[in-house]
Amino acid sequence: MFKKILIANRGEIALRIIRTCKEMGIQTVAVYSTADKDSLPVRFADEAVCIGPPSSAHSYLQIPHIIAAAEITNADAIHPGYGFLSENARFSKICQENNIKFIGALPEQIESMGDKANAKATMLAAGVPCVPGSEGILKSLEEATSVAHEIKYPIMLKATAGGGGKGMKVAWNDEELADAWESTRREAAAAFGNDGMYMEKFIEEPRHIEIQIAGDQFGTCCHMSERDCSIQRRHQKLVEETPSPFMTTALRKKMGAAAIKAAKAVNYEGVGTVEFLVDKHRNFYFMEMNTRIQVEHTITEEVINFDLIKEQIKIAAGKKISGKNYEPQMHAIQCRINAEDPHNNFRPSPGNIQEYHEPGGHGIRIDTHVYAGYTIPPNYDSMIAKLITVAQTREEAITKMERALSEYIVEGIKTTIPFHSQLMKNEKFRKGDFTTKFLEEGFELKPI
Ligand code: MV4
């Protein structure tokens, strides 16, 4: 087992990783920017190293600073958390070259899953269902038009280097395709330095359902229930839950098997997520594979009663897994509490938390790094806490969430708490009747 892990991240996930390391008897090193010098990860880690000024580009994304911190403290592994360097192939490679175990995917795996057209070709070859579309990169508008006629409009053009909703456009006819061809290519070239485009049939009103998987260094894989992440706004997830209200036992079996095929196709080692689009007929299609621990891993932990960070560390250290799949035993929901004003277009609202009171009681979990008196710096992601409820049924988990939100006091800044309170009361949400379009088309936030 590792003796000392450096956590190349900040906020709640840094704290989450430190907690598991303590329970495993592993020493921890926090790295921090000057904006985070008073943070809880710095206080609770065994050692802490400053790696730069507030801006992420000069601190949490500075590979040489992080490697130097690991060398100075003699850390034998680095946990990257999510975001920042967690899916950076170069960082994974540099860790390898410096004999530091990167707790995440191998450089080749990150690279091959990062190129979407390539990822899709790999999955198709492995027998994972994919959306009908072009075979790889389109060479010209003529070829694009011909593929569109074959699969029939509406279609979606996607940048192979895209992700997170950037570099994609829907077209309903030849004329729109011609416009989209030029504009998305230009956008992709500017945003990613890669203008490779591929095409898919546009799936209308899909659900976003992802499967948690784990694979060990010996080729054994398992699936660990799904997460429904359809409640998103501008590609930012706001609420996640497991099981999905749209799931059936038969569909879980099929999607779980497809996710394992996906993992085996890339010899996946570690914990990961296979994202699918699911249409109204319960057809499902591979979308992306994430080679990191995700923000929403918490709800999976609650329904299978399992520490995913501990598993991630053990697999990285060479542990064998049994290969047995996990079924959800409970229902869990997570609301992301962001320092944003939901009544003002979710505008970021950093600043000082003057008063802070957390809800508590049975079936409630809060993953956060904030406390009364803490000042949220303006430099990073606006998520300040994850509020998770766990209960026997979906209805009880929602009721518990309403109760928990009503007790959650955060003064001095605006948060997404009022948004979640209203969503939990929404009839369609309560019925589980929602798709990725729900927040844009089916939900209106009432004024305060
Ligand atoms: C799609 C799609 C419809 N049809 N692909 C958005 C993020 C990127 N990873 C893929 N995305 C989509 N791909 C086809 N062929 C609709 C989306 C999409 C979406 C997917 C999941 C969650 C929210 C979404 C919001 C808008 C569009």
Short mmCIF file of C-alpha atoms and ligand atoms in Angstrom, two decimals:
data_model
loop_
_atom_site.label_atom_id
_atom_site.label_comp_id
_atom_site.label_asym_id
_atom_site.label_seq_id
_atom_site.Cartn_x
_atom_site.Cartn_y
_atom_site.Cartn_z
CA MET A 1 0.00 0.00 0.00
CA PHE A 2 1.03 3.63 -0.52
CA LYS A 3 2.73 5.37 2.40
CA LYS A 4 1.90 8.93 1.40
CA ILE A 5 -0.58 10.36 -1.10
CA LEU A 6 -0.43 13.92 -2.44
CA ILE A 7 -3.85 15.34 -3.27
CA ALA A 8 -3.62 17.52 -6.38
CA ASN A 9 -6.93 19.28 -5.81
CA ARG A 10 -8.82 21.57 -3.44
CA GLY A 11 -12.22 21.99 -1.81
CA GLU A 12 -14.60 19.23 -0.83
CA ILE A 13 -12.96 16.50 -2.93
CA ALA A 14 -9.52 17.16 -1.38
CA LEU A 15 -11.12 16.79 2.04
CA ARG A 16 -13.02 13.66 0.91
CA ILE A 17 -9.76 12.01 -0.21
CA ILE A 18 -7.88 13.04 2.96
CA ARG A 19 -10.62 11.42 5.09
CA THR A 20 -10.33 8.05 3.35
CA CYS A 21 -6.52 8.16 3.48
CA LYS A 22 -6.67 8.73 7.26
CA GLU A 23 -8.94 5.72 7.66
CA MET A 24 -6.51 3.64 5.58
CA GLY A 25 -3.48 4.77 7.60
CA ILE A 26 -1.99 6.62 4.62
CA GLN A 27 -0.14 9.94 5.14
CA THR A 28 -1.47 12.90 3.15
CA VAL A 29 -0.01 15.98 1.49
CA ALA A 30 -2.27 18.88 0.56
CA VAL A 31 -1.16 21.32 -2.11
CA TYR A 32 -2.75 24.76 -2.08
CA SER A 33 -2.81 28.14 -3.76
CA THR A 34 -2.41 31.26 -1.63
CA ALA A 35 -6.22 31.73 -1.88
CA ASP A 36 -6.67 28.39 -0.06
CA LYS A 37 -4.15 28.82 2.75
CA ASP A 38 -6.89 28.79 5.41
CA SER A 39 -8.76 25.82 3.90
CA LEU A 40 -9.73 22.63 5.72
CA PRO A 41 -7.71 20.33 3.42
CA VAL A 42 -4.60 22.31 4.46
CA ARG A 43 -5.54 21.94 8.14
CA PHE A 44 -6.44 18.26 8.02
CA ALA A 45 -3.65 16.92 5.80
CA ASP A 46 -0.45 15.76 7.49
CA GLU A 47 1.61 18.16 5.35
CA ALA A 48 0.78 21.06 3.07
CA VAL A 49 2.78 22.71 0.27
CA CYS A 50 1.93 26.04 -1.37
CA ILE A 51 2.06 25.70 -5.15
CA GLY A 52 1.27 29.20 -6.36
CA PRO A 53 -1.04 32.20 -6.56
CA PRO A 54 -4.88 32.00 -6.69
CA SER A 55 -5.28 31.46 -10.44
CA SER A 56 -5.68 27.74 -11.26
CA ALA A 57 -3.38 28.08 -14.27
CA HIS A 58 -0.56 29.12 -11.93
CA SER A 59 -1.27 26.64 -9.12
CA TYR A 60 -3.54 23.57 -9.40
CA LEU A 61 -2.73 23.19 -13.12
CA GLN A 62 1.04 23.70 -12.75
CA ILE A 63 2.44 20.21 -13.31
CA PRO A 64 6.04 21.09 -12.33
CA HIS A 65 4.92 22.66 -9.03
CA ILE A 66 2.87 19.59 -8.13
CA ILE A 67 5.60 17.13 -9.07
CA ALA A 68 8.10 19.21 -7.05
CA ALA A 69 5.74 19.11 -4.04
CA ALA A 70 5.51 15.31 -4.36
CA GLU A 71 9.31 15.02 -4.60
CA ILE A 72 9.94 17.27 -1.58
CA THR A 73 7.46 15.39 0.62
CA ASN A 74 8.36 11.93 -0.70
CA ALA A 75 4.80 11.10 -1.75
CA ASP A 76 4.53 7.79 -3.58
CA ALA A 77 1.15 8.48 -5.23
CA ILE A 78 -0.93 11.43 -6.44
CA HIS A 79 -4.73 11.57 -6.30
CA PRO A 80 -5.99 14.19 -8.79
CA GLY A 81 -9.68 14.27 -7.69
CA TYR A 82 -11.96 15.59 -10.46
CA GLY A 83 -11.41 18.53 -12.83
CA PHE A 84 -7.93 20.17 -12.89
CA LEU A 85 -5.36 17.49 -13.94
CA SER A 86 -7.56 14.43 -13.39
CA GLU A 87 -7.89 13.66 -17.12
CA ASN A 88 -4.64 15.16 -18.35
CA ALA A 89 -2.70 12.47 -20.25
CA ARG A 90 0.56 14.45 -19.98
CA PHE A 91 0.27 14.66 -16.18
CA SER A 92 -0.48 10.93 -15.92
CA LYS A 93 2.62 10.29 -18.07
CA ILE A 94 4.87 12.63 -16.06
CA CYS A 95 3.80 10.95 -12.81
CA GLN A 96 4.69 7.58 -14.36
CA GLU A 97 8.11 8.88 -15.49
CA ASN A 98 8.80 10.17 -11.97
CA ASN A 99 7.82 6.88 -10.31
CA ILE A 100 4.79 8.40 -8.65
CA LYS A 101 1.59 6.35 -8.99
CA PHE A 102 -1.14 8.43 -10.64
CA ILE A 103 -4.42 7.35 -9.05
CA GLY A 104 -6.41 7.48 -12.27
CA ALA A 105 -6.18 6.26 -15.84
CA LEU A 106 -3.04 5.52 -17.85
CA PRO A 107 -1.93 8.23 -20.32
CA GLU A 108 -2.95 6.12 -23.35
CA GLN A 109 -6.42 5.54 -21.90
CA ILE A 110 -7.00 9.23 -21.18
CA GLU A 111 -5.81 10.10 -24.68
CA SER A 112 -7.93 7.50 -26.43
CA MET A 113 -11.11 8.41 -24.49
CA GLY A 114 -10.45 12.15 -24.86
CA ASP A 115 -10.79 11.95 -28.65
CA LYS A 116 -14.53 11.36 -29.01
CA ALA A 117 -14.61 9.96 -32.56
CA ASN A 118 -11.83 7.56 -31.60
CA ALA A 119 -13.58 6.60 -28.36
CA LYS A 120 -16.75 5.89 -30.31
CA ALA A 121 -14.93 3.72 -32.88
CA THR A 122 -13.34 1.73 -30.04
CA MET A 123 -16.73 1.19 -28.38
CA LEU A 124 -18.47 0.25 -31.64
CA ALA A 125 -15.76 -2.36 -32.32
CA ALA A 126 -16.28 -3.73 -28.79
CA GLY A 127 -20.03 -4.13 -29.34
CA VAL A 128 -21.15 -1.20 -27.17
CA PRO A 129 -24.31 0.44 -28.63
CA CYS A 130 -23.52 3.82 -30.22
CA VAL A 131 -25.70 6.45 -31.92
CA PRO A 132 -25.91 5.83 -35.71
CA GLY A 133 -23.67 8.28 -37.56
CA SER A 134 -20.50 8.86 -39.54
CA GLU A 135 -17.63 6.41 -39.48
CA GLY A 136 -15.08 8.64 -37.81
CA ILE A 137 -14.10 12.14 -38.93
CA LEU A 138 -15.97 13.79 -41.81
CA LYS A 139 -13.74 14.99 -44.64
CA SER A 140 -16.04 17.52 -46.31
CA LEU A 141 -19.48 19.12 -46.25
CA GLU A 142 -20.39 16.84 -49.18
CA GLU A 143 -19.60 13.76 -47.14
CA ALA A 144 -21.47 15.22 -44.14
CA THR A 145 -24.56 15.88 -46.27
CA SER A 146 -24.48 12.38 -47.68
CA VAL A 147 -24.26 10.82 -44.17
CA ALA A 148 -27.14 13.07 -43.02
CA HIS A 149 -29.30 11.77 -45.90
CA GLU A 150 -28.43 8.22 -44.95
CA ILE A 151 -29.24 8.51 -41.21
CA LYS A 152 -31.94 11.18 -41.80
CA TYR A 153 -32.34 14.56 -40.09
CA PRO A 154 -32.22 15.79 -37.37
CA ILE A 155 -28.48 15.23 -36.91
CA MET A 156 -25.85 16.52 -34.52
CA LEU A 157 -22.38 17.63 -35.56
CA LYS A 158 -19.83 17.03 -32.83
CA ALA A 159 -16.21 18.12 -32.43
CA THR A 160 -14.00 15.10 -31.79
CA ALA A 161 -12.03 17.14 -29.24
CA GLY A 162 -15.22 18.49 -27.62
CA GLY A 163 -16.98 17.48 -24.46
CA GLY A 164 -19.06 19.07 -21.77
CA GLY A 165 -21.41 20.38 -24.45
CA LYS A 166 -18.84 22.49 -26.32
CA GLY A 167 -18.41 22.18 -30.08
CA MET A 168 -21.74 20.60 -31.03
CA LYS A 169 -24.68 21.72 -33.14
CA VAL A 170 -28.03 20.30 -34.28
CA ALA A 171 -29.14 20.55 -37.93
CA TRP A 172 -32.63 19.76 -39.26
CA ASN A 173 -31.93 20.13 -43.02
CA ASP A 174 -29.17 20.58 -45.63
CA GLU A 175 -29.12 24.34 -45.24
CA GLU A 176 -28.67 24.24 -41.46
CA LEU A 177 -26.00 21.57 -41.89
CA ALA A 178 -24.05 23.79 -44.31
CA ASP A 179 -24.16 26.66 -41.78
CA ALA A 180 -23.27 24.38 -38.86
CA TRP A 181 -20.39 22.77 -40.78
CA GLU A 182 -18.46 26.04 -41.07
CA SER A 183 -19.32 27.52 -37.67
CA THR A 184 -18.73 24.43 -35.50
CA ARG A 185 -15.44 23.72 -37.28
CA ARG A 186 -14.25 27.25 -36.64
CA GLU A 187 -15.39 27.08 -33.00
CA ALA A 188 -13.68 23.73 -32.47
CA ALA A 189 -10.43 24.96 -34.05
CA ALA A 190 -10.42 28.02 -31.77
CA ALA A 191 -11.48 26.16 -28.59
CA PHE A 192 -9.53 22.88 -28.92
CA GLY A 193 -6.99 23.45 -31.70
CA ASN A 194 -8.61 20.52 -33.51
CA ASP A 195 -11.40 20.94 -36.07
CA GLY A 196 -12.17 17.23 -36.58
CA MET A 197 -15.95 16.72 -36.72
CA TYR A 198 -18.17 13.64 -36.70
CA MET A 199 -21.91 13.20 -37.06
CA GLU A 200 -24.66 11.43 -35.15
CA LYS A 201 -28.40 11.12 -35.42
CA PHE A 202 -29.83 13.71 -32.98
CA ILE A 203 -31.55 11.96 -30.07
CA GLU A 204 -34.44 14.19 -29.00
CA GLU A 205 -35.20 14.62 -25.29
CA PRO A 206 -32.77 12.01 -24.01
CA ARG A 207 -31.98 11.10 -20.45
CA HIS A 208 -28.37 11.15 -19.22
CA ILE A 209 -27.75 7.90 -17.37
CA GLU A 210 -24.25 6.81 -16.44
CA ILE A 211 -22.89 3.54 -15.09
CA GLN A 212 -20.24 3.43 -12.37
CA ILE A 213 -17.66 0.76 -13.07
CA ALA A 214 -14.43 -0.51 -11.55
CA GLY A 215 -11.66 -2.54 -13.17
CA ASP A 216 -8.48 -3.97 -11.68
CA GLN A 217 -4.97 -4.47 -13.08
CA PHE A 218 -5.84 -8.10 -13.91
CA GLY A 219 -8.71 -7.42 -16.31
CA THR A 220 -11.62 -8.02 -13.92
CA CYS A 221 -14.46 -5.46 -14.14
CA CYS A 222 -17.76 -4.85 -12.38
CA HIS A 223 -20.63 -2.40 -12.58
CA MET A 224 -21.97 -0.56 -9.57
CA SER A 225 -25.43 0.81 -10.30
CA GLU A 226 -26.34 3.83 -12.43
CA ARG A 227 -26.78 7.55 -11.83
CA ASP A 228 -29.44 9.67 -13.51
CA CYS A 229 -27.88 13.07 -14.24
CA SER A 230 -30.61 14.45 -16.50
CA ILE A 231 -31.21 17.50 -14.27
CA GLN A 232 -28.62 19.81 -15.83
CA ARG A 233 -28.41 23.46 -16.78
CA ARG A 234 -26.03 24.49 -19.55
CA HIS A 235 -24.19 21.19 -19.16
CA GLN A 236 -23.75 21.71 -15.42
CA LYS A 237 -25.32 18.94 -13.39
CA LEU A 238 -27.42 20.20 -10.48
CA VAL A 239 -29.13 17.06 -9.15
CA GLU A 240 -28.12 13.41 -9.46
CA GLU A 241 -29.88 10.33 -8.22
CA THR A 242 -29.61 6.56 -8.09
CA PRO A 243 -31.41 4.38 -9.04
CA SER A 244 -32.71 6.29 -12.06
CA PRO A 245 -36.51 6.61 -11.90
CA PHE A 246 -36.45 5.51 -15.58
CA MET A 247 -34.46 2.32 -14.91
CA THR A 248 -35.82 -1.22 -15.07
CA THR A 249 -34.08 -4.40 -13.90
CA ALA A 250 -33.74 -5.56 -17.50
CA LEU A 251 -32.28 -2.23 -18.69
CA ARG A 252 -29.81 -2.11 -15.79
CA LYS A 253 -28.56 -5.55 -16.74
CA LYS A 254 -28.10 -4.52 -20.40
CA MET A 255 -26.48 -1.17 -19.62
CA GLY A 256 -24.26 -2.73 -16.96
CA ALA A 257 -23.06 -5.36 -19.44
CA ALA A 258 -22.41 -2.66 -22.08
CA ALA A 259 -20.44 -0.57 -19.56
CA ILE A 260 -18.27 -3.59 -18.75
CA LYS A 261 -17.64 -4.16 -22.47
CA ALA A 262 -16.59 -0.49 -22.69
CA ALA A 263 -14.20 -0.84 -19.75
CA LYS A 264 -12.69 -4.07 -21.07
CA ALA A 265 -12.21 -2.53 -24.52
CA VAL A 266 -9.64 -0.12 -23.04
CA ASN A 267 -8.28 -2.45 -20.31
CA TYR A 268 -9.69 -0.02 -17.81
CA GLU A 269 -7.96 0.06 -14.42
CA GLY A 270 -9.49 2.02 -11.55
CA VAL A 271 -12.96 3.43 -11.01
CA GLY A 272 -14.64 5.07 -13.97
CA THR A 273 -17.95 6.06 -15.48
CA VAL A 274 -19.54 5.17 -18.79
CA GLU A 275 -22.09 7.80 -19.86
CA PHE A 276 -25.09 6.89 -21.98
CA LEU A 277 -27.89 8.76 -23.69
CA VAL A 278 -31.19 6.91 -23.18
CA ASP A 279 -34.13 7.67 -25.48
CA LYS A 280 -37.83 7.43 -24.64
CA HIS A 281 -37.98 3.83 -25.92
CA ARG A 282 -35.16 2.90 -23.52
CA ASN A 283 -32.65 2.50 -26.34
CA PHE A 284 -29.26 3.49 -24.94
CA TYR A 285 -26.15 4.77 -26.66
CA PHE A 286 -22.54 5.26 -25.51
CA MET A 287 -21.73 8.95 -25.05
CA GLU A 288 -18.43 9.31 -23.17
CA MET A 289 -16.19 7.49 -20.77
CA ASN A 290 -14.86 9.38 -17.76
CA THR A 291 -11.60 8.12 -16.35
CA ARG A 292 -11.84 9.97 -13.01
CA ILE A 293 -13.80 9.90 -9.77
CA GLN A 294 -16.87 12.06 -10.35
CA VAL A 295 -18.58 14.73 -8.24
CA GLU A 296 -21.64 12.48 -7.95
CA HIS A 297 -19.79 9.33 -6.79
CA THR A 298 -21.32 9.96 -3.33
CA ILE A 299 -24.82 8.71 -4.21
CA THR A 300 -23.40 5.43 -5.52
CA GLU A 301 -21.44 5.01 -2.28
CA GLU A 302 -24.67 5.42 -0.30
CA VAL A 303 -26.78 2.91 -2.25
CA ILE A 304 -24.15 0.16 -2.40
CA ASN A 305 -22.62 1.00 1.01
CA PHE A 306 -19.08 1.22 -0.33
CA ASP A 307 -16.17 3.73 -0.24
CA LEU A 308 -15.26 4.38 -3.89
CA ILE A 309 -12.15 6.44 -3.04
CA LYS A 310 -10.83 3.56 -0.91
CA GLU A 311 -11.50 1.18 -3.83
CA GLN A 312 -9.71 3.55 -6.22
CA ILE A 313 -6.63 3.65 -3.98
CA LYS A 314 -6.63 -0.12 -3.46
CA ILE A 315 -6.91 -0.83 -7.20
CA ALA A 316 -4.07 1.62 -7.90
CA ALA A 317 -2.00 -0.28 -5.35
CA GLY A 318 -2.64 -3.56 -7.20
CA LYS A 319 -5.63 -5.06 -5.37
CA LYS A 320 -7.76 -7.66 -7.17
CA ILE A 321 -11.52 -7.12 -7.32
CA SER A 322 -14.06 -9.97 -7.20
CA GLY A 323 -15.91 -9.13 -10.41
CA LYS A 324 -19.28 -9.30 -8.63
CA ASN A 325 -21.66 -6.53 -9.71
CA TYR A 326 -23.42 -4.28 -7.22
CA GLU A 327 -27.16 -3.59 -7.11
CA PRO A 328 -28.60 -0.46 -5.49
CA GLN A 329 -30.01 -1.27 -2.04
CA MET A 330 -31.34 2.21 -1.25
CA HIS A 331 -32.32 5.42 -3.04
CA ALA A 332 -29.96 8.42 -2.91
CA ILE A 333 -30.23 11.97 -4.26
CA GLN A 334 -27.56 14.65 -4.39
CA CYS A 335 -28.21 18.39 -4.68
CA ARG A 336 -25.21 20.48 -5.63
CA ILE A 337 -25.11 23.59 -3.44
CA ASN A 338 -23.37 26.27 -5.50
CA ALA A 339 -22.42 29.82 -4.53
CA GLU A 340 -24.65 31.15 -7.31
CA ASP A 341 -27.81 33.24 -7.46
CA PRO A 342 -30.52 31.07 -9.07
CA HIS A 343 -32.75 34.13 -9.40
CA ASN A 344 -30.07 35.96 -11.35
CA ASN A 345 -29.19 33.50 -14.11
CA PHE A 346 -27.08 31.44 -11.66
CA ARG A 347 -24.52 34.24 -11.45
CA PRO A 348 -21.53 33.29 -9.24
CA SER A 349 -21.79 34.69 -5.72
CA PRO A 350 -18.42 34.30 -4.00
CA GLY A 351 -17.72 36.00 -0.65
CA ASN A 352 -17.80 35.50 3.09
CA ILE A 353 -20.12 32.99 4.75
CA GLN A 354 -21.31 34.91 7.80
CA GLU A 355 -23.60 32.30 9.24
CA TYR A 356 -23.61 28.56 8.55
CA HIS A 357 -25.82 25.79 9.82
CA GLU A 358 -25.94 22.30 8.29
CA PRO A 359 -28.95 20.00 8.36
CA GLY A 360 -28.51 16.66 10.10
CA GLY A 361 -30.31 13.51 11.10
CA HIS A 362 -30.79 10.05 9.70
CA GLY A 363 -29.98 9.53 6.03
CA ILE A 364 -28.22 12.86 5.47
CA ARG A 365 -24.68 13.33 4.20
CA ILE A 366 -22.92 16.61 3.47
CA ASP A 367 -19.59 16.74 1.66
CA THR A 368 -18.20 20.24 2.01
CA HIS A 369 -15.07 22.22 2.83
CA VAL A 370 -16.88 25.38 3.98
CA TYR A 371 -17.60 26.61 7.52
CA ALA A 372 -18.92 29.73 9.25
CA GLY A 373 -16.51 32.59 8.53
CA TYR A 374 -15.05 30.91 5.42
CA THR A 375 -14.54 33.14 2.38
CA ILE A 376 -15.28 31.54 -1.00
CA PRO A 377 -12.57 32.72 -3.40
CA PRO A 378 -13.78 33.88 -6.84
CA ASN A 379 -11.12 31.85 -8.67
CA TYR A 380 -12.62 28.37 -8.75
CA ASP A 381 -15.72 26.29 -9.36
CA SER A 382 -18.75 27.62 -7.48
CA MET A 383 -19.78 24.32 -5.87
CA ILE A 384 -19.50 24.71 -2.08
CA ALA A 385 -21.29 21.61 -0.81
CA LYS A 386 -23.03 18.39 -1.83
CA LEU A 387 -26.17 17.57 0.12
CA ILE A 388 -27.07 13.89 -0.14
CA THR A 389 -30.10 12.09 1.24
CA VAL A 390 -30.51 8.31 1.45
CA ALA A 391 -33.72 6.41 2.11
CA GLN A 392 -35.55 3.20 1.26
CA THR A 393 -37.60 4.80 -1.52
CA ARG A 394 -37.31 7.72 -3.93
CA GLU A 395 -40.28 9.45 -2.33
CA GLU A 396 -38.69 9.31 1.11
CA ALA A 397 -35.34 10.54 -0.23
CA ILE A 398 -37.08 13.54 -1.83
CA THR A 399 -39.08 14.31 1.33
CA LYS A 400 -35.91 14.08 3.40
CA MET A 401 -34.16 16.41 0.93
CA GLU A 402 -36.94 18.99 1.28
CA ARG A 403 -36.59 18.83 5.04
CA ALA A 404 -32.78 19.07 4.89
CA LEU A 405 -32.86 22.04 2.49
CA SER A 406 -35.27 23.86 4.79
CA GLU A 407 -32.74 23.56 7.66
CA TYR A 408 -29.68 24.55 5.62
CA ILE A 409 -28.60 28.08 6.53
CA VAL A 410 -25.88 29.82 4.50
CA GLU A 411 -25.79 33.61 5.08
CA GLY A 412 -23.66 36.23 3.33
CA ILE A 413 -23.77 34.75 -0.17
CA LYS A 414 -26.45 33.51 -2.58
CA THR A 415 -26.76 29.75 -3.07
CA THR A 416 -28.74 27.25 -5.14
CA ILE A 417 -30.64 26.07 -2.01
CA PRO A 418 -33.89 27.91 -2.99
CA PHE A 419 -33.71 26.37 -6.47
CA HIS A 420 -33.44 22.86 -5.05
CA SER A 421 -36.30 23.51 -2.58
CA GLN A 422 -38.60 24.40 -5.46
CA LEU A 423 -37.41 21.52 -7.63
CA MET A 424 -38.12 18.97 -4.87
CA LYS A 425 -41.74 20.21 -4.81
CA ASN A 426 -42.16 20.08 -8.61
CA GLU A 427 -44.79 17.55 -9.66
CA LYS A 428 -42.96 16.33 -12.77
CA PHE A 429 -39.72 15.91 -10.85
CA ARG A 430 -41.54 13.99 -8.13
CA LYS A 431 -43.03 11.69 -10.75
CA GLY A 432 -39.58 11.10 -12.26
CA ASP A 433 -40.91 12.58 -15.49
CA PHE A 434 -37.90 14.51 -16.80
CA THR A 435 -35.23 14.52 -19.53
CA THR A 436 -32.13 16.66 -20.12
CA LYS A 437 -34.51 19.35 -21.46
CA PHE A 438 -36.41 19.63 -18.16
CA LEU A 439 -34.72 22.69 -16.64
CA GLU A 440 -34.83 24.62 -19.92
CA GLU A 441 -38.38 23.76 -20.93
CA GLY A 442 -40.33 22.25 -18.06
CA PHE A 443 -39.36 24.24 -14.98
CA GLU A 444 -39.69 27.87 -14.05
CA LEU A 445 -38.16 29.24 -10.85
CA LYS A 446 -40.65 31.38 -8.93
CA PRO A 447 -39.42 34.80 -7.78
CA ILE A 448 -38.54 35.11 -4.09
C1 MV4 B 1 -26.16 14.22 -27.98
C2 MV4 B 1 -27.47 14.68 -27.78
C3 MV4 B 1 -28.44 14.24 -28.66
N1 MV4 B 1 -28.11 13.41 -29.67
N2 MV4 B 1 -25.89 13.39 -29.00
C4 MV4 B 1 -24.12 16.90 -24.53
C5 MV4 B 1 -22.77 16.75 -23.90
C6 MV4 B 1 -22.02 15.80 -24.76
N3 MV4 B 1 -21.23 14.93 -23.97
C7 MV4 B 1 -23.06 15.07 -25.52
N4 MV4 B 1 -24.29 15.79 -25.41
C8 MV4 B 1 -25.39 15.46 -26.15
N5 MV4 B 1 -25.15 14.60 -27.18
C9 MV4 B 1 -26.85 13.01 -29.83
N6 MV4 B 1 -26.54 12.20 -30.84
C10 MV4 B 1 -27.74 15.54 -26.71
C11 MV4 B 1 -26.69 15.94 -25.90
C12 MV4 B 1 -27.06 16.84 -24.81
C13 MV4 B 1 -27.02 16.44 -23.49
C14 MV4 B 1 -26.58 15.18 -23.10
C15 MV4 B 1 -26.54 14.81 -21.78
C16 MV4 B 1 -26.95 15.70 -20.81
C17 MV4 B 1 -27.39 16.95 -21.14
C18 MV4 B 1 -27.42 17.33 -22.47
C19 MV4 B 1 -27.88 18.62 -22.81
C20 MV4 B 1 -27.90 18.99 -24.13
C21 MV4 B 1 -27.48 18.12 -25.14
#
